[in-house]
Amino acid sequence: RTAAWGDAAVAWGEPGGGPAGEGAGVGSAGASGPPPETTEPALRLFEPPVDLTHADRFAALHRLAAVTRIHSGDVLVCGVRECRPDVLLGLSDLCLAHGATLVGVPEPEVAPLLHAIGAHQATAAVVTPEKLRALTFDHAPVPVPDVRLLVTGPVDPEVARACHHRHGWSPVPVT
C-alpha cells in the first residue's frame, strides 16, 4: 500500500508548517508550538539516541499494530501538523509493515479530518485529546462506522463514552 498526502502538505518548520513558518504558506491556524511528544517506542525514531536493530523496530511496530489493531486493508487518517516528522515516519512504517494505507490531512481543522475519514472510508484516525473532544461534540456524525481513534494523549472517559455513543467510534490512547 502507499501513503496518500494532501496537495498542500508541508513539513514541520517549513512555510505554513509550524513555528518556523507560522503565518506563511498553507494556513497558520495550526498549533502554536511543536507537536506533542510521544513515549510510544514504535513512533520514536530519533530521540533518545539508542542502538536500534531491525528486529527491535519490527517488534515495536508489531506491538503497536496490536494496540491500534492496524492490519491489512485498514485506512489510517492523520493530521500531518499534529505529529512530529518522526511520528509520521513511524505511522508510515506501521502502515507499510501491515498492508494499511496512510492518508495525511494537511489542514489543522476538524472538518477536513472528518471529510478524509468519510472520503477514504477510514478505519482509524490519529487525533489529539482536543480534536477528540471537537469530533465528539462540535460536529455532525460521519457515516463511517467503527473508526478507531488513536488519541495522542490522555482520554477523558466521559468524552470517550460520548464519542462511542454518538459516532460508534472507539478512542484508544497511544502515547
Short mmCIF file of C-alpha atoms in Angstrom, two decimals:
data_model
loop_
_atom_site.label_atom_id
_atom_site.label_comp_id
_atom_site.label_asym_id
_atom_site.label_seq_id
_atom_site.Cartn_x
_atom_site.Cartn_y
_atom_site.Cartn_z
CA ARG A 1 0.00 0.00 0.00
CA THR A 2 1.03 3.63 -0.13
CA ALA A 3 0.69 6.91 1.69
CA ALA A 4 -1.75 9.48 0.31
CA TRP A 5 -0.88 13.08 1.17
CA GLY A 6 -2.83 16.26 0.50
CA ASP A 7 -1.60 18.57 -2.26
CA ALA A 8 -0.67 21.26 0.27
CA ALA A 9 1.12 19.05 2.81
CA VAL A 10 4.11 20.73 4.41
CA ALA A 11 6.70 19.54 6.89
CA TRP A 12 7.02 20.91 10.40
CA GLY A 13 9.09 24.12 10.30
CA GLU A 14 8.52 24.76 6.57
CA PRO A 15 6.43 27.75 5.46
CA GLY A 16 2.94 27.17 6.84
CA GLY A 17 4.03 24.00 8.59
CA GLY A 18 4.76 25.08 12.14
CA PRO A 19 6.73 27.53 14.26
CA ALA A 20 9.32 28.49 11.63
CA GLY A 21 6.62 29.03 9.03
CA GLU A 22 3.87 30.43 11.22
CA GLY A 23 1.64 32.75 9.23
CA ALA A 24 3.10 31.82 5.84
CA GLY A 25 2.06 29.39 3.15
CA VAL A 26 -0.75 26.97 3.84
CA GLY A 27 -2.88 28.40 6.66
CA SER A 28 -1.49 29.34 10.03
CA ALA A 29 -4.37 28.09 12.13
CA GLY A 30 -2.33 25.11 13.32
CA ALA A 31 -0.58 24.55 16.63
CA SER A 32 1.47 27.40 18.04
CA GLY A 33 4.22 25.12 19.28
CA PRO A 34 5.82 21.84 18.31
CA PRO A 35 3.62 18.75 18.07
CA PRO A 36 3.20 16.80 21.31
CA GLU A 37 5.85 14.32 22.41
CA THR A 38 5.09 10.61 22.39
CA THR A 39 6.53 7.89 24.57
CA GLU A 40 5.39 5.17 22.15
CA PRO A 41 8.66 3.39 21.19
CA ALA A 42 7.43 2.47 17.70
CA LEU A 43 6.89 6.17 16.98
CA ARG A 44 10.20 7.45 18.42
CA LEU A 45 12.90 7.04 15.84
CA PHE A 46 15.45 9.72 16.63
CA GLU A 47 15.41 10.57 20.33
CA PRO A 48 16.75 9.48 22.66
CA PRO A 49 19.59 8.12 20.52
CA VAL A 50 19.78 4.36 21.04
CA ASP A 51 21.09 1.37 19.18
CA LEU A 52 18.05 0.04 17.38
CA THR A 53 18.13 -3.15 15.36
CA HIS A 54 15.73 -4.00 12.56
CA ALA A 55 14.32 -6.74 14.78
CA ASP A 56 13.71 -4.22 17.61
CA ARG A 57 11.98 -1.83 15.23
CA PHE A 58 9.86 -4.57 13.68
CA ALA A 59 8.87 -5.88 17.12
CA ALA A 60 7.85 -2.37 18.22
CA LEU A 61 5.76 -1.95 15.05
CA HIS A 62 4.05 -5.31 15.63
CA ARG A 63 3.29 -4.37 19.25
CA LEU A 64 1.88 -1.00 18.11
CA ALA A 65 -0.21 -2.79 15.48
CA ALA A 66 -1.66 -5.00 18.21
CA VAL A 67 -2.56 -1.95 20.34
CA THR A 68 -4.04 0.01 17.44
CA ARG A 69 -5.44 -3.06 15.63
CA ILE A 70 -3.96 -1.81 12.34
CA HIS A 71 -3.89 -4.59 9.74
CA SER A 72 -4.09 -5.21 6.01
CA GLY A 73 -6.79 -3.19 4.30
CA ASP A 74 -7.09 -0.54 7.03
CA VAL A 75 -7.04 3.18 6.19
CA LEU A 76 -5.39 5.41 8.81
CA VAL A 77 -6.10 9.16 8.59
CA CYS A 78 -3.73 11.58 10.31
CA GLY A 79 -3.46 15.37 10.59
CA VAL A 80 0.12 15.97 9.42
CA ARG A 81 0.52 19.14 11.50
CA GLU A 82 -0.33 17.32 14.70
CA CYS A 83 2.52 14.84 14.50
CA ARG A 84 6.26 15.32 14.55
CA PRO A 85 8.07 14.09 11.42
CA ASP A 86 9.44 11.03 13.24
CA VAL A 87 5.91 10.10 14.37
CA LEU A 88 4.68 10.42 10.78
CA LEU A 89 7.53 8.15 9.68
CA GLY A 90 6.59 5.67 12.40
CA LEU A 91 2.94 5.70 11.29
CA SER A 92 4.04 5.25 7.70
CA ASP A 93 6.23 2.29 8.72
CA LEU A 94 3.32 0.85 10.71
CA CYS A 95 1.03 1.04 7.69
CA LEU A 96 3.63 -0.29 5.27
CA ALA A 97 4.52 -3.21 7.54
CA HIS A 98 0.88 -4.24 7.90
CA GLY A 99 -0.62 -3.51 4.47
CA ALA A 100 -2.60 -0.44 5.55
CA THR A 101 -2.96 2.94 3.84
CA LEU A 102 -1.94 6.23 5.48
CA VAL A 103 -3.86 9.37 4.46
CA GLY A 104 -2.35 12.71 5.51
CA VAL A 105 -4.59 15.71 6.09
CA PRO A 106 -2.62 18.98 5.84
CA GLU A 107 -5.30 21.27 7.31
CA PRO A 108 -5.40 21.54 11.13
CA GLU A 109 -9.17 21.88 11.49
CA VAL A 110 -11.58 19.07 12.37
CA ALA A 111 -13.77 19.39 9.24
CA PRO A 112 -11.03 18.30 6.77
CA LEU A 113 -10.19 15.35 9.03
CA LEU A 114 -13.86 14.30 9.08
CA HIS A 115 -14.04 14.72 5.31
CA ALA A 116 -10.97 12.49 4.85
CA ILE A 117 -12.45 9.86 7.19
CA GLY A 118 -15.62 9.76 5.11
CA ALA A 119 -13.99 10.08 1.68
CA HIS A 120 -11.47 7.31 2.32
CA GLN A 121 -13.78 5.13 4.46
CA ALA A 122 -11.13 5.25 7.18
CA THR A 123 -10.93 2.53 9.79
CA ALA A 124 -8.66 4.55 12.11
CA ALA A 125 -7.61 8.16 12.70
CA VAL A 126 -4.91 9.82 14.80
CA VAL A 127 -6.28 12.68 16.93
CA THR A 128 -5.22 14.84 19.85
CA PRO A 129 -7.38 14.90 23.01
CA GLU A 130 -8.63 18.35 21.95
CA LYS A 131 -9.59 17.11 18.48
CA LEU A 132 -11.33 14.09 20.06
CA ARG A 133 -13.49 16.49 22.08
CA ALA A 134 -14.26 18.56 18.96
CA LEU A 135 -15.09 15.45 16.91
CA THR A 136 -17.40 14.26 19.66
CA PHE A 137 -19.31 17.42 20.49
CA ASP A 138 -18.85 20.04 17.75
CA HIS A 139 -19.64 18.18 14.51
CA ALA A 140 -22.38 16.11 12.97
CA PRO A 141 -21.75 12.36 12.90
CA VAL A 142 -19.87 10.95 9.91
CA PRO A 143 -21.50 7.88 8.37
CA VAL A 144 -18.41 5.70 8.77
CA PRO A 145 -18.86 3.03 11.46
CA ASP A 146 -16.26 1.51 13.74
CA VAL A 147 -13.45 4.08 13.36
CA ARG A 148 -10.69 3.60 15.94
CA LEU A 149 -9.49 6.98 17.16
CA LEU A 150 -5.83 6.75 18.16
CA VAL A 151 -5.54 9.55 20.72
CA THR A 152 -2.10 11.13 21.25
CA GLY A 153 -2.71 11.93 24.90
CA PRO A 154 -4.92 11.11 27.87
CA VAL A 155 -8.51 10.20 27.01
CA ASP A 156 -11.26 11.71 29.16
CA PRO A 157 -13.61 8.76 29.94
CA GLU A 158 -16.70 10.97 29.56
CA VAL A 159 -15.59 12.12 26.10
CA ALA A 160 -14.76 8.52 25.11
CA ARG A 161 -18.24 7.34 26.14
CA ALA A 162 -19.91 10.25 24.34
CA CYS A 163 -17.84 9.62 21.20
CA HIS A 164 -18.75 5.93 21.19
CA HIS A 165 -22.43 6.72 21.80
CA ARG A 166 -22.63 9.49 19.17
CA HIS A 167 -20.44 8.07 16.40
CA GLY A 168 -19.90 4.41 17.35
CA TRP A 169 -16.15 5.14 17.39
CA SER A 170 -13.69 3.80 19.94
CA PRO A 171 -10.96 6.12 21.26
CA VAL A 172 -7.67 4.33 22.08
CA PRO A 173 -4.80 6.17 23.82
CA VAL A 174 -1.43 5.69 22.08
CA THR A 175 1.06 7.82 23.98
#
